[in-house]
mmCIF file of C-alpha atoms in Angstrom:
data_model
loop_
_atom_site.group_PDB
_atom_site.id
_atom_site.type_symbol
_atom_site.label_atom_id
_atom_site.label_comp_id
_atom_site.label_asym_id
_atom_site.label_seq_id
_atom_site.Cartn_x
_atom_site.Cartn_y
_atom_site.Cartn_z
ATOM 1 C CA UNK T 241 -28.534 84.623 239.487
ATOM 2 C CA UNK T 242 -28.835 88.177 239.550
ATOM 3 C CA UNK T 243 -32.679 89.754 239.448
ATOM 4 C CA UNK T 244 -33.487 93.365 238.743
ATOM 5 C CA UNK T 245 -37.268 94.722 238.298
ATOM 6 C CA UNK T 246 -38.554 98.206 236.515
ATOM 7 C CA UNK T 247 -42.257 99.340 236.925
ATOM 8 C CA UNK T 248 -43.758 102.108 234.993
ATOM 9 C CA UNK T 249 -44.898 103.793 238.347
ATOM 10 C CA UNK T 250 -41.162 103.980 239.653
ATOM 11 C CA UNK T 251 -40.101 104.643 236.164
ATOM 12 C CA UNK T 252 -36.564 103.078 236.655
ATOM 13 C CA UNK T 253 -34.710 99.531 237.641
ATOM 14 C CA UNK T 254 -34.517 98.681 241.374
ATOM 15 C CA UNK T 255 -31.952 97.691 242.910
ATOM 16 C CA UNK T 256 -31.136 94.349 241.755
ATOM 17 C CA UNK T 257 -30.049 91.388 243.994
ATOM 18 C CA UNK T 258 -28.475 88.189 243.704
ATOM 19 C CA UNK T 259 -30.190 84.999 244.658
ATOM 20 C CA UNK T 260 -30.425 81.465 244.410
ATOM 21 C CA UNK T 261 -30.702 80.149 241.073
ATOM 22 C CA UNK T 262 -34.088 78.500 240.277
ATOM 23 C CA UNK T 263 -37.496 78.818 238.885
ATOM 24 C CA UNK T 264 -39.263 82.559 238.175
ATOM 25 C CA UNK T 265 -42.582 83.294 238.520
ATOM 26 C CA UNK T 266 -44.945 84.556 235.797
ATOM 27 C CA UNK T 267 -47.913 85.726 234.840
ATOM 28 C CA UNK T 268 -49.854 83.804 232.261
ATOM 29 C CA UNK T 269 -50.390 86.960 230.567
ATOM 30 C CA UNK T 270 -47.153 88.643 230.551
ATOM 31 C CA UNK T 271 -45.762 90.142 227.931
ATOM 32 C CA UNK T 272 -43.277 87.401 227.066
ATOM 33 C CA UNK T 273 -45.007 84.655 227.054
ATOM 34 C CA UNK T 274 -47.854 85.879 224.976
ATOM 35 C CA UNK T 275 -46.014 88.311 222.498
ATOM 36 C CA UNK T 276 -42.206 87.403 222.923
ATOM 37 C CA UNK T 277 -41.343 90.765 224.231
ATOM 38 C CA UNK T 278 -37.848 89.504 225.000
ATOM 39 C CA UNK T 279 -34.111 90.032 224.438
ATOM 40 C CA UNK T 280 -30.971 88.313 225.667
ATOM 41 C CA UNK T 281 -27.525 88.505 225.523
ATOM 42 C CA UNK T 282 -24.330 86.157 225.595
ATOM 43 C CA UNK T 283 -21.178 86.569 227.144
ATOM 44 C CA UNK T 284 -18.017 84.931 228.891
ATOM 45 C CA UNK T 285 -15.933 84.709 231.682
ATOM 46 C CA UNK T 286 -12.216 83.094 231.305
ATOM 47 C CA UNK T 287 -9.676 82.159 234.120
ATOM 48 C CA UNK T 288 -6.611 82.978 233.487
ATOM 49 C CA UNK T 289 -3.590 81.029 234.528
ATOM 50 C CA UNK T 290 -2.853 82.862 237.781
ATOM 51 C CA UNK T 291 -6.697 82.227 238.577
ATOM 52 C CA UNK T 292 -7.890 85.520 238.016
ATOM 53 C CA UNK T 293 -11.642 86.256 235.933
ATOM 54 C CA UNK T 294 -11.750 87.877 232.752
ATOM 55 C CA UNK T 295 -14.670 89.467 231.324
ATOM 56 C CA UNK T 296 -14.397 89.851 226.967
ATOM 57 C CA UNK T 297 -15.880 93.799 225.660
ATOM 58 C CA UNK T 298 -18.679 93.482 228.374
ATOM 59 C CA UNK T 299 -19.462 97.080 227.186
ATOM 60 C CA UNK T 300 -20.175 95.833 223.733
ATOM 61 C CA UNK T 301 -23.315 93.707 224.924
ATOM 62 C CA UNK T 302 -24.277 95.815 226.788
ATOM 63 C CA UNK T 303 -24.741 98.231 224.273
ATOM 64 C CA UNK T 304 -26.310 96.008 222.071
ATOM 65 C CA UNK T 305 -29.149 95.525 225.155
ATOM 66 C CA UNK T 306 -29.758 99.377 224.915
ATOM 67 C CA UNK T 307 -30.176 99.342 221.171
ATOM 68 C CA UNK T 308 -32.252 95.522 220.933
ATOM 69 C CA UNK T 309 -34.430 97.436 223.871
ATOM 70 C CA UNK T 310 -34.956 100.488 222.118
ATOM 71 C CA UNK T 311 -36.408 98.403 218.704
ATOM 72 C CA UNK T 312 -38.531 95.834 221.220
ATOM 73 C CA UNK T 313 -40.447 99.038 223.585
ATOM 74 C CA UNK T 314 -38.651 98.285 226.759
ATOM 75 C CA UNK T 315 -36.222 100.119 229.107
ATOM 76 C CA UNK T 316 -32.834 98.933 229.044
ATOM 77 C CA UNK T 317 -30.393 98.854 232.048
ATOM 78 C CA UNK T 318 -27.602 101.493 231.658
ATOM 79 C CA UNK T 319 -23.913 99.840 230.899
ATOM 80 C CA UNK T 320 -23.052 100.274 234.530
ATOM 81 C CA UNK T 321 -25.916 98.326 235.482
ATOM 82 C CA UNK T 322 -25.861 95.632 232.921
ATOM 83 C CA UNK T 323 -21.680 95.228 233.918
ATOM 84 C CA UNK T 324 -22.045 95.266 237.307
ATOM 85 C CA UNK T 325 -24.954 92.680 237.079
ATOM 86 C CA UNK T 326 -22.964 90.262 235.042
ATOM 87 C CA UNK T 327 -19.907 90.913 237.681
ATOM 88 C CA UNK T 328 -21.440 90.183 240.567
ATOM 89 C CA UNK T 329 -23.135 87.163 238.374
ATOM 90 C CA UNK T 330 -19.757 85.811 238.001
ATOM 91 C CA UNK T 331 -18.233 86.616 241.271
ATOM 92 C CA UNK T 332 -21.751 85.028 242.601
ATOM 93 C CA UNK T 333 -20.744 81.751 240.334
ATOM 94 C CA UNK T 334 -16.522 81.955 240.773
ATOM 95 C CA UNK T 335 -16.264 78.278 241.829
ATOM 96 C CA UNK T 336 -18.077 77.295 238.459
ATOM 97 C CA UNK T 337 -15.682 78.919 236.144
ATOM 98 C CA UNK T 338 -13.534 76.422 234.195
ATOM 99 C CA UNK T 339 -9.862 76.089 234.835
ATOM 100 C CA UNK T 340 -7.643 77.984 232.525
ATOM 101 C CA UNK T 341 -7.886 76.833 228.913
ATOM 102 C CA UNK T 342 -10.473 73.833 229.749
ATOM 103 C CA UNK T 343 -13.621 76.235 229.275
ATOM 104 C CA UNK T 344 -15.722 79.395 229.861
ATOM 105 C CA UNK T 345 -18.261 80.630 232.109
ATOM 106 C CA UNK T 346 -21.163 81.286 229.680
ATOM 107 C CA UNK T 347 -22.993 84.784 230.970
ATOM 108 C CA UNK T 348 -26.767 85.007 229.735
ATOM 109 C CA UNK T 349 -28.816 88.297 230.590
ATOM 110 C CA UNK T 350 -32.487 88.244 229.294
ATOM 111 C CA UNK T 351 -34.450 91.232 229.596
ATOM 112 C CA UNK T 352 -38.342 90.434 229.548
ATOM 113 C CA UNK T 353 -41.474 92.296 229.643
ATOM 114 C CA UNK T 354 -43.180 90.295 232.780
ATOM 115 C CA UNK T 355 -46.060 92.861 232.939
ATOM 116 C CA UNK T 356 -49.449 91.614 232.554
ATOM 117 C CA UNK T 357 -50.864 92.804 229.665
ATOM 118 C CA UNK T 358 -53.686 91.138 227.516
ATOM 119 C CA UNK T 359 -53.857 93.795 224.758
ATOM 120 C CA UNK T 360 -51.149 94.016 222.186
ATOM 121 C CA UNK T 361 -48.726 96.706 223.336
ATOM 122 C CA UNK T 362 -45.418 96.851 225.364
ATOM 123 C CA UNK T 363 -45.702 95.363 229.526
ATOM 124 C CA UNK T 364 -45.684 97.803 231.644
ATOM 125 C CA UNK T 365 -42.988 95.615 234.112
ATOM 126 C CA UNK T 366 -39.740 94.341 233.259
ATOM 127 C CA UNK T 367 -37.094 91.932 234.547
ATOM 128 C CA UNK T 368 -33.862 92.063 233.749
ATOM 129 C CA UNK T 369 -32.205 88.492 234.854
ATOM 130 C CA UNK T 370 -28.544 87.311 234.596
ATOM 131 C CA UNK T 371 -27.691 83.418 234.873
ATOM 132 C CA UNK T 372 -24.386 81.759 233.968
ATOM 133 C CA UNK T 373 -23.108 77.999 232.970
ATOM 134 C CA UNK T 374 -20.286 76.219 232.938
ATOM 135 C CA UNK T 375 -19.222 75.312 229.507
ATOM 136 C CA UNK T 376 -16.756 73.221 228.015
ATOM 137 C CA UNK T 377 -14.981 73.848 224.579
ATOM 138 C CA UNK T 378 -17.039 73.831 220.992
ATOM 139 C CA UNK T 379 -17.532 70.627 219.417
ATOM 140 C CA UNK T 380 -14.372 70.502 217.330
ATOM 141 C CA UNK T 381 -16.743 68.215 214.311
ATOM 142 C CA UNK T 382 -16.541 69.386 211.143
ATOM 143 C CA UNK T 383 -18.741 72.191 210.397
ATOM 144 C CA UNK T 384 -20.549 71.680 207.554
ATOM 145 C CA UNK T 385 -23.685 73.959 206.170
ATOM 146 C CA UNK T 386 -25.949 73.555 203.860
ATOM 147 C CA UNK T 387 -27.579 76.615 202.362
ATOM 148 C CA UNK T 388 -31.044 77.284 202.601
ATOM 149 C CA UNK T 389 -33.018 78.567 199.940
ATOM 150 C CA UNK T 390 -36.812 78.772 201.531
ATOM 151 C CA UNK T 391 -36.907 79.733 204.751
ATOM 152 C CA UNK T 392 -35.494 83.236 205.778
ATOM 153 C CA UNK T 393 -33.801 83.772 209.114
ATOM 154 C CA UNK T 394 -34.536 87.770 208.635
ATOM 155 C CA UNK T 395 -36.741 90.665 207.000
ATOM 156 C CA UNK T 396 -35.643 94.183 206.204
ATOM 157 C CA UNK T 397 -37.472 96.045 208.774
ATOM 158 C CA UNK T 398 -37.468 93.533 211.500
ATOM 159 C CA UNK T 399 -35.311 92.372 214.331
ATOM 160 C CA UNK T 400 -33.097 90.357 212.779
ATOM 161 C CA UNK T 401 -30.197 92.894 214.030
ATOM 162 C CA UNK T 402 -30.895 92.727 217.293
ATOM 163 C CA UNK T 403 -31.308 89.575 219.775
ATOM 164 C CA UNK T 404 -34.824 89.701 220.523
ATOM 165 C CA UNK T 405 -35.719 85.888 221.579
ATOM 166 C CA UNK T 406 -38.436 85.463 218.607
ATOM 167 C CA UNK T 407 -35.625 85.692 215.988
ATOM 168 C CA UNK T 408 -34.338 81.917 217.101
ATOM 169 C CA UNK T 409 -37.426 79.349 217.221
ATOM 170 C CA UNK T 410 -38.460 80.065 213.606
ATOM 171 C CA UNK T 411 -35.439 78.419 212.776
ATOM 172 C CA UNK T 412 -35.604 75.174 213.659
ATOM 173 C CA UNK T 413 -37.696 73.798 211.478
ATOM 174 C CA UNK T 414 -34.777 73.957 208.427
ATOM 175 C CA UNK T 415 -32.305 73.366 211.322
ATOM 176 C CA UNK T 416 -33.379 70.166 212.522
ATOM 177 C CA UNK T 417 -33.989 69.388 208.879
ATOM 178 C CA UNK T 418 -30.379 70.017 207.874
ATOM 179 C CA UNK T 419 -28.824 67.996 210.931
ATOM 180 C CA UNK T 420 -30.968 64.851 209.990
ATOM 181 C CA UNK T 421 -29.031 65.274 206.624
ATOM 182 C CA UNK T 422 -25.773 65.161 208.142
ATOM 183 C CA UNK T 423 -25.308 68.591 208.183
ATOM 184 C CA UNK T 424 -23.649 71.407 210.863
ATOM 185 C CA UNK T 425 -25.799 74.228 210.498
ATOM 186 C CA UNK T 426 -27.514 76.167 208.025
ATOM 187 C CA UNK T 427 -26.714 79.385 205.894
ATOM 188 C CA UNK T 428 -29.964 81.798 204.980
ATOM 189 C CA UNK T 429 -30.130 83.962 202.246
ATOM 190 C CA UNK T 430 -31.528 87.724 202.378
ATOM 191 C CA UNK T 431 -35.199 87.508 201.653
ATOM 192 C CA UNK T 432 -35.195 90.283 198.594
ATOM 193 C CA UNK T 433 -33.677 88.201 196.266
ATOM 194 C CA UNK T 434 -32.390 84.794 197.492
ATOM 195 C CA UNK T 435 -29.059 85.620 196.440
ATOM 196 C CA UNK T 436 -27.179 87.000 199.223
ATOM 197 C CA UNK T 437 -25.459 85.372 202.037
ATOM 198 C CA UNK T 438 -26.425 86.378 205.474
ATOM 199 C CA UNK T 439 -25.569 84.128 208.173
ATOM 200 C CA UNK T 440 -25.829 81.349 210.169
ATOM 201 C CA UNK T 441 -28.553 79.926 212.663
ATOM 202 C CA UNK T 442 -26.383 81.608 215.823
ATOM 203 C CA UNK T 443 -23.323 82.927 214.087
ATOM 204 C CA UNK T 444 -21.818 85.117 211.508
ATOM 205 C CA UNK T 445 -19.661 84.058 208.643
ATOM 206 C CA UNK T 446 -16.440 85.641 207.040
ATOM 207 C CA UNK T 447 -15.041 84.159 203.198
ATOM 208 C CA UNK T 448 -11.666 84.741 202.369
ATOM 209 C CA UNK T 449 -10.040 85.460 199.072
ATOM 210 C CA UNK T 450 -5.993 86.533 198.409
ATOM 211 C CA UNK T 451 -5.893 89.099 201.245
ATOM 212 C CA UNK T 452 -9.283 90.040 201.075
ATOM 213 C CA UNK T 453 -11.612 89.038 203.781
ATOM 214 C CA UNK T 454 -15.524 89.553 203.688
ATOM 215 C CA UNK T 455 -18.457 89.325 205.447
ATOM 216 C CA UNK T 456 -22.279 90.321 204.927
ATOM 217 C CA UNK T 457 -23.149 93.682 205.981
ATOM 218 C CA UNK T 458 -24.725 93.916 208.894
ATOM 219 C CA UNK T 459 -27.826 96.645 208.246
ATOM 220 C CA UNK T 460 -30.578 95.253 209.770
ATOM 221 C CA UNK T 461 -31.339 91.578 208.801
ATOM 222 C CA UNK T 462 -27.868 90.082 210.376
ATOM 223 C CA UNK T 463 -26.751 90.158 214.063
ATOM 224 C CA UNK T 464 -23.863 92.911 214.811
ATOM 225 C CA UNK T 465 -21.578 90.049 216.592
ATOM 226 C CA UNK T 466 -19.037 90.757 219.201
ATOM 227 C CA UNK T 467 -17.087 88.549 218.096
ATOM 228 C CA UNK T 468 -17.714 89.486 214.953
ATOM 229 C CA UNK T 469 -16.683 92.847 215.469
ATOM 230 C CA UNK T 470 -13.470 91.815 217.254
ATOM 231 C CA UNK T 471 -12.470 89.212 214.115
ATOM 232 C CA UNK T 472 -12.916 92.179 211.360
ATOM 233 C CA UNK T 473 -9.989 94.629 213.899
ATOM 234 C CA UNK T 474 -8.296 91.606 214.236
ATOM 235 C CA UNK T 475 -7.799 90.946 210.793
ATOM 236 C CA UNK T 476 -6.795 94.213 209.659
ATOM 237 C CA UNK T 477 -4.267 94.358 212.192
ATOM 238 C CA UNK T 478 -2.771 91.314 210.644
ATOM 239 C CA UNK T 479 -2.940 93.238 207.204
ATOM 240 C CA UNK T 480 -5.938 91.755 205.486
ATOM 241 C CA UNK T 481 -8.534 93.731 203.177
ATOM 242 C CA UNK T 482 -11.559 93.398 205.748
ATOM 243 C CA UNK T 483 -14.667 94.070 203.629
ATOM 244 C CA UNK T 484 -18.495 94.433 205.552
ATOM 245 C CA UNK T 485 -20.764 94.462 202.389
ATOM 246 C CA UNK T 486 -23.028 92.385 200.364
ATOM 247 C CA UNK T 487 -21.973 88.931 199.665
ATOM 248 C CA UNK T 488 -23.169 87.273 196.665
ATOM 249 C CA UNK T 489 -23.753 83.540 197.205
ATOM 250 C CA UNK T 490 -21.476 82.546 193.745
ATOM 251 C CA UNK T 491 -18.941 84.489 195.534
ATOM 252 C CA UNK T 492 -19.075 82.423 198.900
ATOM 253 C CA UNK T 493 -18.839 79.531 196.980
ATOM 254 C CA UNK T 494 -15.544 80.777 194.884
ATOM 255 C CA UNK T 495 -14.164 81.569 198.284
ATOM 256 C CA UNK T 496 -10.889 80.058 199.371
ATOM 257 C CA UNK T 497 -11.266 79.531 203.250
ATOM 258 C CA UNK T 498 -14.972 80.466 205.153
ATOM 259 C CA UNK T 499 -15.245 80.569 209.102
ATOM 260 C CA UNK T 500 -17.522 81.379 211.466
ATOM 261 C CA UNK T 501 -17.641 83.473 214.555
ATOM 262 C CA UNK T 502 -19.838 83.696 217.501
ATOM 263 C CA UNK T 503 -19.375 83.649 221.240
ATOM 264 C CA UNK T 504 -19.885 79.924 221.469
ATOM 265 C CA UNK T 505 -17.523 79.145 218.821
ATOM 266 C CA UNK T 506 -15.674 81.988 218.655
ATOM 267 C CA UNK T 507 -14.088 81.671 215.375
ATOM 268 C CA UNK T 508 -14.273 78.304 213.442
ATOM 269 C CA UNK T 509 -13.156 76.956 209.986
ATOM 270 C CA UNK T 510 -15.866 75.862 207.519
ATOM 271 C CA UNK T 511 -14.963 72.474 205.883
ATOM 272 C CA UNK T 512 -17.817 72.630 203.088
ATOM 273 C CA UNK T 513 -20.760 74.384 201.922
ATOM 274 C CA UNK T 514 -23.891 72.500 199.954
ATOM 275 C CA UNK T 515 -26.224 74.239 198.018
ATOM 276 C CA UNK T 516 -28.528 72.323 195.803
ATOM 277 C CA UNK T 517 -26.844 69.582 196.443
ATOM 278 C CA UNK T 518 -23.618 70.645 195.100
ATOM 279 C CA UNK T 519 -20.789 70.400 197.804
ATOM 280 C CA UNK T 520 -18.050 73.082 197.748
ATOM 281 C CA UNK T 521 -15.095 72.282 200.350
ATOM 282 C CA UNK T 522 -12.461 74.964 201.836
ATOM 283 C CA UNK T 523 -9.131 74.643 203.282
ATOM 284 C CA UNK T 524 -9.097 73.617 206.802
ATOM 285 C CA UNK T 525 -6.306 72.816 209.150
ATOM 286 C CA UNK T 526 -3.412 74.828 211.439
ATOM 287 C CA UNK T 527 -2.193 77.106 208.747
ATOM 288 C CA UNK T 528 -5.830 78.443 207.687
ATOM 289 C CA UNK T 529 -6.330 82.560 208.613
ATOM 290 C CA UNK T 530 -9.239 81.133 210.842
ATOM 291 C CA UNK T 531 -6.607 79.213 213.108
ATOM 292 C CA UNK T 532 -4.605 82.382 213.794
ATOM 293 C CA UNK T 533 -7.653 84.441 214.535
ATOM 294 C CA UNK T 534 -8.624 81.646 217.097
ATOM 295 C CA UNK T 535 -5.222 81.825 218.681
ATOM 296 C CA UNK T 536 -4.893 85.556 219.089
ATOM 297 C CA UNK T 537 -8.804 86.408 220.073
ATOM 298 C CA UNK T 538 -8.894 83.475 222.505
ATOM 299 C CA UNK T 539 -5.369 84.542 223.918
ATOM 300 C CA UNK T 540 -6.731 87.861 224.674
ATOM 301 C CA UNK T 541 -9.830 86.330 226.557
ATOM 302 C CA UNK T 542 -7.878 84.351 228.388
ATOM 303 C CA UNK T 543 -5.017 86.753 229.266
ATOM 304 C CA UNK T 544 -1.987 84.325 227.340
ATOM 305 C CA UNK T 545 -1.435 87.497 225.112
ATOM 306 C CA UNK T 546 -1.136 90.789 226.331
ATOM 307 C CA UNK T 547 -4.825 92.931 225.418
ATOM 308 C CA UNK T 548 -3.681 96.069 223.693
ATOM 309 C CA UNK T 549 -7.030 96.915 222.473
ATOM 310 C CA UNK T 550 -8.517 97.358 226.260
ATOM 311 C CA UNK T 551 -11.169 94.304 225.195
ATOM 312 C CA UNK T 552 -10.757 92.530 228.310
ATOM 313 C CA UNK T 553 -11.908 93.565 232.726
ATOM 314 C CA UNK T 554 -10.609 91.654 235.315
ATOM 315 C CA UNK T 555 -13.205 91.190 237.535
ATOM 316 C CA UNK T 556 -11.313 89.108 240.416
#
């Protein structure tokens, strides 16, 4: 794993080092533990079939660092420093990246405040840590959500846009609740009115309709994804309507195909939605839009089709 420290006294990162992967000390009192000042990101590295190492819009999560940083009080490594930590991450971990087309090399820099510090206020140390894992492909079950109506995922005004660590725990309470009912995941609604999708537990969510193709705005309450982000070019390019605005939860529901996207599942059909107990099913199967996004985004991170957009770095 790869280990970089800031202080307040040197004002800046060290120089950061690999080392063996294994346990970190902490203080009892540091900022993470006590007030979740925290971020972390989520990447991958793909072999490609001449064995090479491909890293997908490192850039892009690394900018997202800078901005989650910025909203949490902590310094951020610059983009050079966040690529060339999850580079030599990878290149530290080469032997653990999956053959082409059997998996990824999942990439997970967290940025903590490891200060000790009591009072409430931002640590005055930091660590910025990158670890990786070998993983296989998504489970390819059904995915199935069930909205949820009580608990909110997100508030206008607080980090729900970025990926500071506290947004995840308070969501597994109506998580674990959904997949004792059978279900995949759950969809939250915006907190203002109750009416409005937003996303997923750990992923975003697109509904289709004729050629238009929409997904909730991302201003503040729902996570900018990368993949995201690459799904909404990708779709243009293929000559749909891409919309980013606010989706109305009668209108998900009148949808004609809904997927989801995120780095762990990079793009995957929805087979129903449940909402009050009514169950609303979409098309599913090789010829949905979802199935062709899959194709071309995970042909591009693994090198099968030629990257014209510049996502992809070869690495080794």
């Amino acid at each position: 794993m790869y280990v970089m420290n800031f202080t307040q006294d040197d004002g800046k990162f060290s120089q950061g080092t690999i080392a063996r992967f294994g346990n970190i000390e902490l203080c009892p009192s540091s900022g993470i533990l006590n007030y979740g000042q925290g971020l972390f990101e989520g990447l991958k590295a793909y072999r490609k079939e001449d064995e090479g190492i491909l890293l997908f819009r490192p850039q892009e999560n690394a900018l997202r660092m800078k901005i989650g940083a910025d909203r949490m009080c902590m310094p951020s490594p610059t983009v050079e420093q966040f690529i060339d930590a999850v580079k030599k991450t990878v290149l530290a971990n080469k032997r653990w990246v999956p053959p082409h087309r059997k998996g990824s090399l999942y990439i997970r820099p967290l940025l903590m405040g490891t200060g000790q510090n009591l009072g409430v206020k931002p640590a005055s140390e930091y660590t910025f840590l990158v670890y990786a894992s070998p993983v296989g492909s998504y489970n390819k079950a059904e995915l199935n959500l069930m909205v949820e109506d009580k608990v909110h995922r997100a508030t206008p005004g607080g980090t729900g846009g970025v990926k500071a660590v506290t947004n995840y725990s308070p969501v597994y309470k109506p998580l674990t609740q959904a997949r004792a009912k059978g279900f995949s995941d759950v969809l939250f609604l915006d907190a203002l009115t109750g009416s409005n999708i937003e996303e997923g537990s750990a992923c975003n969510i697109f509904f289709l309709k004729g050629n238009v193709i929409s997904t909730p705005i991302a201003d503040g309450t729902i996570l900018p994804g990368i993949t995201r982000k690459s799904i909404m070019e990708l779709a243009s390019g293929f000559g749909y309507q891409v919309e980013e605005r606010v989706v109305p939860l009668e209108e998900a529901l009148d949808a004609e195909e809904v997927f989801c996207t995120g780095t762990a599942m990079v793009v995957k059909s929805v087979a129903s939605i449940t909402y009050q107990g009514k169950r609303i099913e979409y098309k599913l199967g090789a010829e949905t839009v979802a199935q062709k996004l899959h194709a071309t985004l995970t042909g591009i991170q693994t090198g099968g089709i030629e990257d014209k957009l510049g996502w992809t770095m070869a690495i080794a």
